[in-house]
């Protein structure tokens, strides 16, 4: 979970102060004409509020990060606008322990039988497989188990 894809090498967001993070350009990696400064979650939610839908990816391994993120979204009254996603199943389980109704999405490489069973057992809202790992037929099968399927990559 480094910031390498954004052009910042092996730096991890969790190692930065808020001030250092806000000074980063997080958009030029996508489009050089679109430098984008970092933004804190509190600022994002305050600026766009209920006017947006959010897929908030929990990155890094800080214990409690998922729960802290959930609590912030809850304080803004935006739980119905957010799906909390992560590649880290442990982060999603942390959130599930404090919020039975939280909408969770697990980012996975492929929707193996074990992944599907595990996701269903914790009540995922979304399963998020890598786009190249699924076909139309497998998407139909996944829809029987999860409210939404959202592919990435």
Short mmCIF file of C-alpha atoms in Angstrom, two decimals:
data_model
loop_
_atom_site.label_atom_id
_atom_site.label_comp_id
_atom_site.label_asym_id
_atom_site.label_seq_id
_atom_site.Cartn_x
_atom_site.Cartn_y
_atom_site.Cartn_z
CA UNK A 1 0.00 0.00 0.00
CA UNK A 2 2.58 2.52 -1.10
CA UNK A 3 2.05 5.71 -3.07
CA UNK A 4 4.27 4.43 -5.89
CA UNK A 5 1.52 4.45 -8.52
CA UNK A 6 1.04 8.17 -7.78
CA UNK A 7 4.73 8.86 -8.39
CA UNK A 8 5.83 8.94 -4.75
CA UNK A 9 7.96 5.78 -4.53
CA UNK A 10 7.74 3.51 -1.53
CA UNK A 11 6.15 6.12 0.73
CA UNK A 12 3.11 4.90 2.67
CA UNK A 13 0.29 7.35 3.38
CA UNK A 14 0.12 6.15 6.98
CA UNK A 15 3.74 7.28 7.49
CA UNK A 16 2.98 10.88 6.55
CA UNK A 17 1.66 13.72 8.63
CA UNK A 18 -1.57 15.31 7.40
CA UNK A 19 0.44 18.32 6.22
CA UNK A 20 2.85 16.14 4.21
CA UNK A 21 -0.05 14.23 2.66
CA UNK A 22 -1.85 17.42 1.65
CA UNK A 23 1.29 18.61 -0.17
CA UNK A 24 1.34 15.55 -2.46
CA UNK A 25 0.20 15.63 -6.08
CA UNK A 26 -2.11 12.63 -6.45
CA UNK A 27 -3.49 13.29 -9.94
CA UNK A 28 -0.60 13.70 -12.38
CA UNK A 29 0.01 9.94 -12.53
CA UNK A 30 -3.37 9.66 -14.26
CA UNK A 31 -3.20 12.82 -16.36
CA UNK A 32 -0.15 15.14 -16.29
CA UNK A 33 -2.48 18.08 -16.96
CA UNK A 34 -4.44 17.28 -13.81
CA UNK A 35 -2.28 17.78 -10.71
CA UNK A 36 -4.46 17.00 -7.72
CA UNK A 37 -3.49 17.81 -4.15
CA UNK A 38 -4.23 15.36 -1.36
CA UNK A 39 -7.47 15.82 0.52
CA UNK A 40 -8.38 14.60 3.97
CA UNK A 41 -11.50 12.46 4.25
CA UNK A 42 -13.16 14.97 6.55
CA UNK A 43 -12.69 17.68 3.90
CA UNK A 44 -13.98 15.42 1.11
CA UNK A 45 -17.13 14.47 3.02
CA UNK A 46 -17.73 18.05 4.09
CA UNK A 47 -17.31 19.40 0.56
CA UNK A 48 -19.42 16.87 -1.35
CA UNK A 49 -21.68 15.46 1.39
CA UNK A 50 -24.83 13.73 0.20
CA UNK A 51 -24.23 15.01 -3.33
CA UNK A 52 -21.91 12.08 -4.03
CA UNK A 53 -21.61 8.34 -3.58
CA UNK A 54 -18.36 7.02 -2.16
CA UNK A 55 -16.32 3.84 -2.45
CA UNK A 56 -13.86 4.42 0.39
CA UNK A 57 -10.91 2.05 0.18
CA UNK A 58 -9.32 1.22 3.51
CA UNK A 59 -5.58 0.95 2.81
CA UNK A 60 -2.66 0.24 5.05
CA UNK A 61 -2.45 -1.89 8.12
CA UNK A 62 -3.15 0.54 10.93
CA UNK A 63 -5.36 -1.23 13.48
CA UNK A 64 -8.69 0.53 13.83
CA UNK A 65 -8.40 2.50 10.57
CA UNK A 66 -11.57 0.95 9.16
CA UNK A 67 -13.56 1.64 12.31
CA UNK A 68 -12.25 5.21 12.54
CA UNK A 69 -13.26 5.75 8.91
CA UNK A 70 -16.70 4.28 9.57
CA UNK A 71 -17.18 6.57 12.59
CA UNK A 72 -16.24 9.66 10.59
CA UNK A 73 -18.72 8.78 7.82
CA UNK A 74 -21.34 8.10 10.50
CA UNK A 75 -20.70 11.53 12.06
CA UNK A 76 -21.38 13.14 8.67
CA UNK A 77 -24.63 11.16 8.34
CA UNK A 78 -23.47 9.59 5.07
CA UNK A 79 -23.53 5.85 5.78
CA UNK A 80 -26.17 5.32 3.09
CA UNK A 81 -23.82 6.94 0.53
CA UNK A 82 -20.72 4.83 1.26
CA UNK A 83 -19.33 1.39 0.52
CA UNK A 84 -16.22 0.66 2.58
CA UNK A 85 -13.81 -1.39 0.47
CA UNK A 86 -10.47 -3.04 1.08
CA UNK A 87 -8.16 -5.75 -0.17
CA UNK A 88 -7.63 -6.52 3.52
CA UNK A 89 -10.39 -8.77 4.80
CA UNK A 90 -9.27 -8.00 8.38
CA UNK A 91 -10.15 -4.32 7.88
CA UNK A 92 -13.64 -5.24 6.69
CA UNK A 93 -14.13 -7.63 9.60
CA UNK A 94 -13.16 -4.84 12.02
CA UNK A 95 -15.90 -2.65 10.60
CA UNK A 96 -18.41 -5.51 10.64
CA UNK A 97 -17.80 -6.04 14.37
CA UNK A 98 -19.02 -2.52 15.17
CA UNK A 99 -21.57 -2.08 12.39
CA UNK A 100 -23.76 -4.94 11.24
CA UNK A 101 -25.37 -2.80 8.54
CA UNK A 102 -22.20 -1.25 7.08
CA UNK A 103 -21.96 -1.74 3.32
CA UNK A 104 -18.67 -3.56 2.76
CA UNK A 105 -16.86 -4.45 -0.46
CA UNK A 106 -13.93 -6.85 -0.68
CA UNK A 107 -11.39 -6.17 -3.44
CA UNK A 108 -10.11 -9.56 -4.64
CA UNK A 109 -7.94 -10.92 -7.44
CA UNK A 110 -10.55 -13.50 -8.44
CA UNK A 111 -13.87 -14.76 -7.10
CA UNK A 112 -12.84 -18.26 -6.05
CA UNK A 113 -15.33 -20.46 -4.23
CA UNK A 114 -13.49 -19.75 -0.94
CA UNK A 115 -13.62 -15.99 -1.55
CA UNK A 116 -17.33 -16.11 -2.35
CA UNK A 117 -18.13 -18.22 0.73
CA UNK A 118 -16.03 -16.03 3.02
CA UNK A 119 -17.57 -12.85 1.61
CA UNK A 120 -21.07 -14.18 1.99
CA UNK A 121 -20.38 -15.31 5.55
CA UNK A 122 -19.54 -11.77 6.70
CA UNK A 123 -22.43 -10.23 4.80
CA UNK A 124 -20.57 -8.29 2.12
CA UNK A 125 -22.60 -5.79 0.13
CA UNK A 126 -20.14 -5.88 -2.78
CA UNK A 127 -17.65 -8.33 -4.12
CA UNK A 128 -15.03 -6.53 -6.18
CA UNK A 129 -13.03 -8.93 -8.36
CA UNK A 130 -10.30 -7.90 -10.81
CA UNK A 131 -12.04 -7.25 -14.15
CA UNK A 132 -10.05 -9.83 -16.11
CA UNK A 133 -10.95 -12.60 -13.66
CA UNK A 134 -14.68 -12.70 -14.39
CA UNK A 135 -17.03 -13.40 -17.28
CA UNK A 136 -20.68 -12.62 -17.85
CA UNK A 137 -21.65 -16.04 -16.49
CA UNK A 138 -19.62 -15.69 -13.31
CA UNK A 139 -21.04 -12.19 -12.71
CA UNK A 140 -24.55 -13.66 -12.87
CA UNK A 141 -23.60 -16.27 -10.25
CA UNK A 142 -22.06 -13.61 -8.00
CA UNK A 143 -25.20 -11.49 -8.20
CA UNK A 144 -27.04 -14.29 -6.45
CA UNK A 145 -24.76 -13.83 -3.41
CA UNK A 146 -24.03 -10.09 -3.29
CA UNK A 147 -26.11 -6.94 -3.81
CA UNK A 148 -23.46 -5.45 -6.09
CA UNK A 149 -20.48 -6.60 -8.12
CA UNK A 150 -17.93 -3.89 -8.87
CA UNK A 151 -14.88 -4.84 -10.90
CA UNK A 152 -11.56 -3.05 -10.75
CA UNK A 153 -8.41 -2.91 -12.90
#
